[in-house]
PDB file of C-alpha atoms in Angstrom:
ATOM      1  CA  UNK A   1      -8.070 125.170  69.724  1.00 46.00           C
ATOM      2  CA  UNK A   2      -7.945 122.821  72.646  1.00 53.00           C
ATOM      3  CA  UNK A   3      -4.574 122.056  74.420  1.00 65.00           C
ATOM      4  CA  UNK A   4      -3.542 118.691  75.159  1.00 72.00           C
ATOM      5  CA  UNK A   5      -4.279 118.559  78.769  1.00 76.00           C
ATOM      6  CA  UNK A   6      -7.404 120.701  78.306  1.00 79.00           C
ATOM      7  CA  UNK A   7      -8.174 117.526  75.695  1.00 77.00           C
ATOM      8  CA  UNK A   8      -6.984 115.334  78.058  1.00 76.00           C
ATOM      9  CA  UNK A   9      -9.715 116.574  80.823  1.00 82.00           C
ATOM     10  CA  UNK A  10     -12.535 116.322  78.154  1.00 87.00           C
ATOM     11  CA  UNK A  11     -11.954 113.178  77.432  1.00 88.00           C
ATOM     12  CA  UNK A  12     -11.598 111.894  80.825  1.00 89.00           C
ATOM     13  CA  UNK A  13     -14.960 113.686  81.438  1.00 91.00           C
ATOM     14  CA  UNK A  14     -16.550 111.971  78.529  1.00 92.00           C
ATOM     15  CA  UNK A  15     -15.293 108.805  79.829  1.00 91.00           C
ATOM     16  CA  UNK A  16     -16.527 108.941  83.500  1.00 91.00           C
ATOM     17  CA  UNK A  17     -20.124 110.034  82.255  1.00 92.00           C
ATOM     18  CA  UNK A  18     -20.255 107.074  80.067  1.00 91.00           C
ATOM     19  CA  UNK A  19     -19.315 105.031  82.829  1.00 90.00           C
ATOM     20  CA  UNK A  20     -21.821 106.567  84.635  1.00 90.00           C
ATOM     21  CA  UNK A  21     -24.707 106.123  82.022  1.00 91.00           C
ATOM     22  CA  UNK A  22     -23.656 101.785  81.819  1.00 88.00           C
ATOM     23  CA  UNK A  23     -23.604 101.407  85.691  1.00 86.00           C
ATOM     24  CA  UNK A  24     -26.884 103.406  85.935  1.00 88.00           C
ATOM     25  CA  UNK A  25     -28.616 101.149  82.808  1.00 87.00           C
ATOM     26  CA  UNK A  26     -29.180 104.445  80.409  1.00 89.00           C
ATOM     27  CA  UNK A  27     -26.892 103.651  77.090  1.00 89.00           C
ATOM     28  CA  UNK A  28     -27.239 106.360  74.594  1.00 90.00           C
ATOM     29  CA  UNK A  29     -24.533 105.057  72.361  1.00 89.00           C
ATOM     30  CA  UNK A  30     -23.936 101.070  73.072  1.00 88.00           C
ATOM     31  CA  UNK A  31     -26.029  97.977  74.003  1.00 90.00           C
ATOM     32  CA  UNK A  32     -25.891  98.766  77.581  1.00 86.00           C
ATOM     33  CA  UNK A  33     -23.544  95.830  78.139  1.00 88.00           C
ATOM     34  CA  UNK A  34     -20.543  96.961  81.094  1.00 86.00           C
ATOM     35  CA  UNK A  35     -17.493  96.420  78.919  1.00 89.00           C
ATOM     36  CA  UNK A  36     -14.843  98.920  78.407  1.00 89.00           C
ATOM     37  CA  UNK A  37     -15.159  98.806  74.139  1.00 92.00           C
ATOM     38  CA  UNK A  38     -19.225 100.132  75.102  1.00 92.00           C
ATOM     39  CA  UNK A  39     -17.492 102.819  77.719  1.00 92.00           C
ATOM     40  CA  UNK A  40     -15.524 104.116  75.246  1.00 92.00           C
ATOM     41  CA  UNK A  41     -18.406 103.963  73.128  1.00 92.00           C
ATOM     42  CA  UNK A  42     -20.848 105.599  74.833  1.00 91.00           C
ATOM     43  CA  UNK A  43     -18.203 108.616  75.923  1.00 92.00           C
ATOM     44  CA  UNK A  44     -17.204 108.720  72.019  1.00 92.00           C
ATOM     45  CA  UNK A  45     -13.670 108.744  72.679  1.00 92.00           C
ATOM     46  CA  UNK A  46     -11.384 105.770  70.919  1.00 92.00           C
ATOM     47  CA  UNK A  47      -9.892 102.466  72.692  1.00 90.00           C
ATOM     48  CA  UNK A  48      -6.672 104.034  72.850  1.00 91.00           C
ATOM     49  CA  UNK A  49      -7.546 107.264  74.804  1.00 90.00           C
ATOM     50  CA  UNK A  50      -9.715 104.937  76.934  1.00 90.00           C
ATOM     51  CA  UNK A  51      -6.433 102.820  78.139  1.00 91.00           C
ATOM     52  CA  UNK A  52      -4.754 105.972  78.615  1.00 90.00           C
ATOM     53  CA  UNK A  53      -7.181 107.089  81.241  1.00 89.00           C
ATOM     54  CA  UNK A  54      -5.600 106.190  84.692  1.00 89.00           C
ATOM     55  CA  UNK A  55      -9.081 108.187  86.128  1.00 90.00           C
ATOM     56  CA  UNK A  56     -11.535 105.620  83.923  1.00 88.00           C
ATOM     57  CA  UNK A  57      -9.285 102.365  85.395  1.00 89.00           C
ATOM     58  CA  UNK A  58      -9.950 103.703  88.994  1.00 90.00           C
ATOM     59  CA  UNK A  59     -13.123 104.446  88.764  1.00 89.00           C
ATOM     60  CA  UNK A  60     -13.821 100.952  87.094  1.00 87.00           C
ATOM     61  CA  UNK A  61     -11.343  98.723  89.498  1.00 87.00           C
ATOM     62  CA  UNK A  62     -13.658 100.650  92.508  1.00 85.00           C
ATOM     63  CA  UNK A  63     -16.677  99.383  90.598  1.00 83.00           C
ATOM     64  CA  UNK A  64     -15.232  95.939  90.028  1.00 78.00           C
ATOM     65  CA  UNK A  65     -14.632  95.520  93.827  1.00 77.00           C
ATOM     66  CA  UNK A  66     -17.379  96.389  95.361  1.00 73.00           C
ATOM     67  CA  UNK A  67     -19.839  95.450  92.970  1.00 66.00           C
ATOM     68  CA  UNK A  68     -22.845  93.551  94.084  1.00 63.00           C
ATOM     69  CA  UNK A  69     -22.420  89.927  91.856  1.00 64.00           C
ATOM     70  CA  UNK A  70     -25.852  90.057  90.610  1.00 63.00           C
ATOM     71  CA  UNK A  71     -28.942  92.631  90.074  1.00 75.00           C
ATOM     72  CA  UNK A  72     -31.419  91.105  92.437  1.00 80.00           C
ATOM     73  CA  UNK A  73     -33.838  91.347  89.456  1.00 84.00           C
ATOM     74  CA  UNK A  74     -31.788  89.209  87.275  1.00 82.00           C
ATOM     75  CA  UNK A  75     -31.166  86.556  90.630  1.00 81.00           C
ATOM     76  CA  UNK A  76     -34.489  86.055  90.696  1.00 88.00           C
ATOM     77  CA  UNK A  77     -35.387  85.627  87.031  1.00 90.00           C
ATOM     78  CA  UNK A  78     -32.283  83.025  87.556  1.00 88.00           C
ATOM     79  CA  UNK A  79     -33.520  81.301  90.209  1.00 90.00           C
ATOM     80  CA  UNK A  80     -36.934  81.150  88.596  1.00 95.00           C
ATOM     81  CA  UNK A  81     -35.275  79.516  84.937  1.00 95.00           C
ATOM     82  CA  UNK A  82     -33.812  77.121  87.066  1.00 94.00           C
ATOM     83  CA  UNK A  83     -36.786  76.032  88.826  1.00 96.00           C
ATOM     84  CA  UNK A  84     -38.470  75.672  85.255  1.00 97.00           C
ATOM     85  CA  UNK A  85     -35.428  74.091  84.018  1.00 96.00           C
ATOM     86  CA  UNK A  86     -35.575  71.441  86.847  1.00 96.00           C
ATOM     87  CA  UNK A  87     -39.394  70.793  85.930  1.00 97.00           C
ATOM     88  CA  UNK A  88     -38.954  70.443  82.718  1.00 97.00           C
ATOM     89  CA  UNK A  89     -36.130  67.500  83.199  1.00 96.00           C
ATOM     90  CA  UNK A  90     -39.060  65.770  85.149  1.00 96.00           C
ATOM     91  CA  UNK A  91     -41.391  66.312  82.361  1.00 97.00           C
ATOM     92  CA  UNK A  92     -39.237  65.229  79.965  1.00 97.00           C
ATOM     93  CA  UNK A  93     -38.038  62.075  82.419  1.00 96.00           C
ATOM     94  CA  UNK A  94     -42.264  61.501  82.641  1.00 97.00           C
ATOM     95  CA  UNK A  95     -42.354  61.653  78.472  1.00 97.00           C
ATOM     96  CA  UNK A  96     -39.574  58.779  78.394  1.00 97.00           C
ATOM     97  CA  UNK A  97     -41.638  56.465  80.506  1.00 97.00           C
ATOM     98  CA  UNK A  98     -44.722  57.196  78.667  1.00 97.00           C
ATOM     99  CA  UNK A  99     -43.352  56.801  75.386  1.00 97.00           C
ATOM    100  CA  UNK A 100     -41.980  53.132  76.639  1.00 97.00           C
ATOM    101  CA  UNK A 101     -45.299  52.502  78.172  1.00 97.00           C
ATOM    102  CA  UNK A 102     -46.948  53.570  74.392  1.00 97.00           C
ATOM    103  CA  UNK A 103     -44.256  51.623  72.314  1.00 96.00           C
ATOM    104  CA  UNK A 104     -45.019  48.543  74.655  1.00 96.00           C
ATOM    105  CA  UNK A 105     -48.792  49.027  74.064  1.00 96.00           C
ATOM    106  CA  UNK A 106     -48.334  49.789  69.997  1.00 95.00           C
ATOM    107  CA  UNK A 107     -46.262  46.030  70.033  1.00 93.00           C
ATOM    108  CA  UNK A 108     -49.310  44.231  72.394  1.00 94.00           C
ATOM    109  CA  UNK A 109     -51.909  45.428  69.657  1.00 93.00           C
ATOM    110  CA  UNK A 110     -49.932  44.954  66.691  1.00 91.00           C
ATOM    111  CA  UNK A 111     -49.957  40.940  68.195  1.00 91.00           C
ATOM    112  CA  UNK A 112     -53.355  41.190  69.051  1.00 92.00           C
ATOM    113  CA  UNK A 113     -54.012  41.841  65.340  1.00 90.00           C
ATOM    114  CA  UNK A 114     -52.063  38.891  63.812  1.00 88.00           C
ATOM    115  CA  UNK A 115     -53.495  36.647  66.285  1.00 87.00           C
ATOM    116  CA  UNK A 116     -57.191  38.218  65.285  1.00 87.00           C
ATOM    117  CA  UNK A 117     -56.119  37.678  61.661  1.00 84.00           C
ATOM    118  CA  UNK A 118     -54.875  34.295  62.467  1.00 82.00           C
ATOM    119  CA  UNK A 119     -58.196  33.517  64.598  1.00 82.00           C
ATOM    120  CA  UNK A 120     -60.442  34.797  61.706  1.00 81.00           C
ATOM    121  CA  UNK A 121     -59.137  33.095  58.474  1.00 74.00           C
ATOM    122  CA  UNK A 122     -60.493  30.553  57.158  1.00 73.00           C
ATOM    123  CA  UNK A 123     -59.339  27.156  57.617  1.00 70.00           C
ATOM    124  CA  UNK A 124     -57.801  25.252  54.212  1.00 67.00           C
ATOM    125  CA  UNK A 125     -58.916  21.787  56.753  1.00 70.00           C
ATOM    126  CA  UNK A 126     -62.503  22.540  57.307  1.00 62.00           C
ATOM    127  CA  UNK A 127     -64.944  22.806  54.774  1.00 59.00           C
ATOM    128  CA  UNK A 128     -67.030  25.545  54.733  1.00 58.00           C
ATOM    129  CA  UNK A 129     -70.013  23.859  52.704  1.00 61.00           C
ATOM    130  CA  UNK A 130     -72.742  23.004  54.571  1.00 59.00           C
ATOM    131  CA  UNK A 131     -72.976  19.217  55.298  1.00 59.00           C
ATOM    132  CA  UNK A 132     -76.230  18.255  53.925  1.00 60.00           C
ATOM    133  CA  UNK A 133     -77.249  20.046  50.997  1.00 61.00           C
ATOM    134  CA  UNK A 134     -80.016  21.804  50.339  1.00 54.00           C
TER     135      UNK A 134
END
């Protein structure tokens, strides 16, 4: 049977090699995300026995601070949906105008067609017989 601090030293273990597999992007046990709940999950250990790991909390505030902000991967792919994001305002500005442009064109033919129907019906004034008969 383990002792307590021989426990203790197993589970601190556990804890730094899940740390380990997160920052290095090879879960075996969580999503991958870098949150402590996944750390804990990934070295098997419970919440509690995570907090009481003063060697985890180091190891992570080290992390923290001199973390690089973003994986240049990701910075890119960023960049990149903004671009497309930017691009597709425009498109979507260009849609507007011709969708004011078609509604303005649907309400010139729609009085084109009265005006036709107008034009071509028969007058009640004028006869339509033929003035001398045959």
């Amino acid at each position: 049977m383990e002792t307590s601090n021989a426990k203790h030293k197993s589970s601190e273990a556990r804890l730094l090699a899940g740390l380990d597999r997160l920052l290095s992007g090879k879960p075996v046990y969580s999503d991958g995300r870098l949150t402590k709940t996944n750390v804990a999950k990934e070295a098997r250990v419970s919440l509690a026995t995570l907090n009481r790991s003063e060697r985890l909390h180091q190891a992570w505030d080290d992390h923290v601070k001199n973390a690089v902000p973003v994986n240049p991967a990701v910075a890119a792919l960023e960049a990149k949906l903004s671009e497309l994001r930017k691009k597709n305002r425009a498109l979507q500005a260009q849609r507007r105008v011709l969708e004011r442009h078609l509604d303005t064109a649907k309400a010139v033919i729609a009085q084109m067609y009265l005006l036709n129907l107008e034009l071509s019906a028969p007058d009640p004034t004028v006869s339509m017989k033929p003035p001398f008969p045959r």
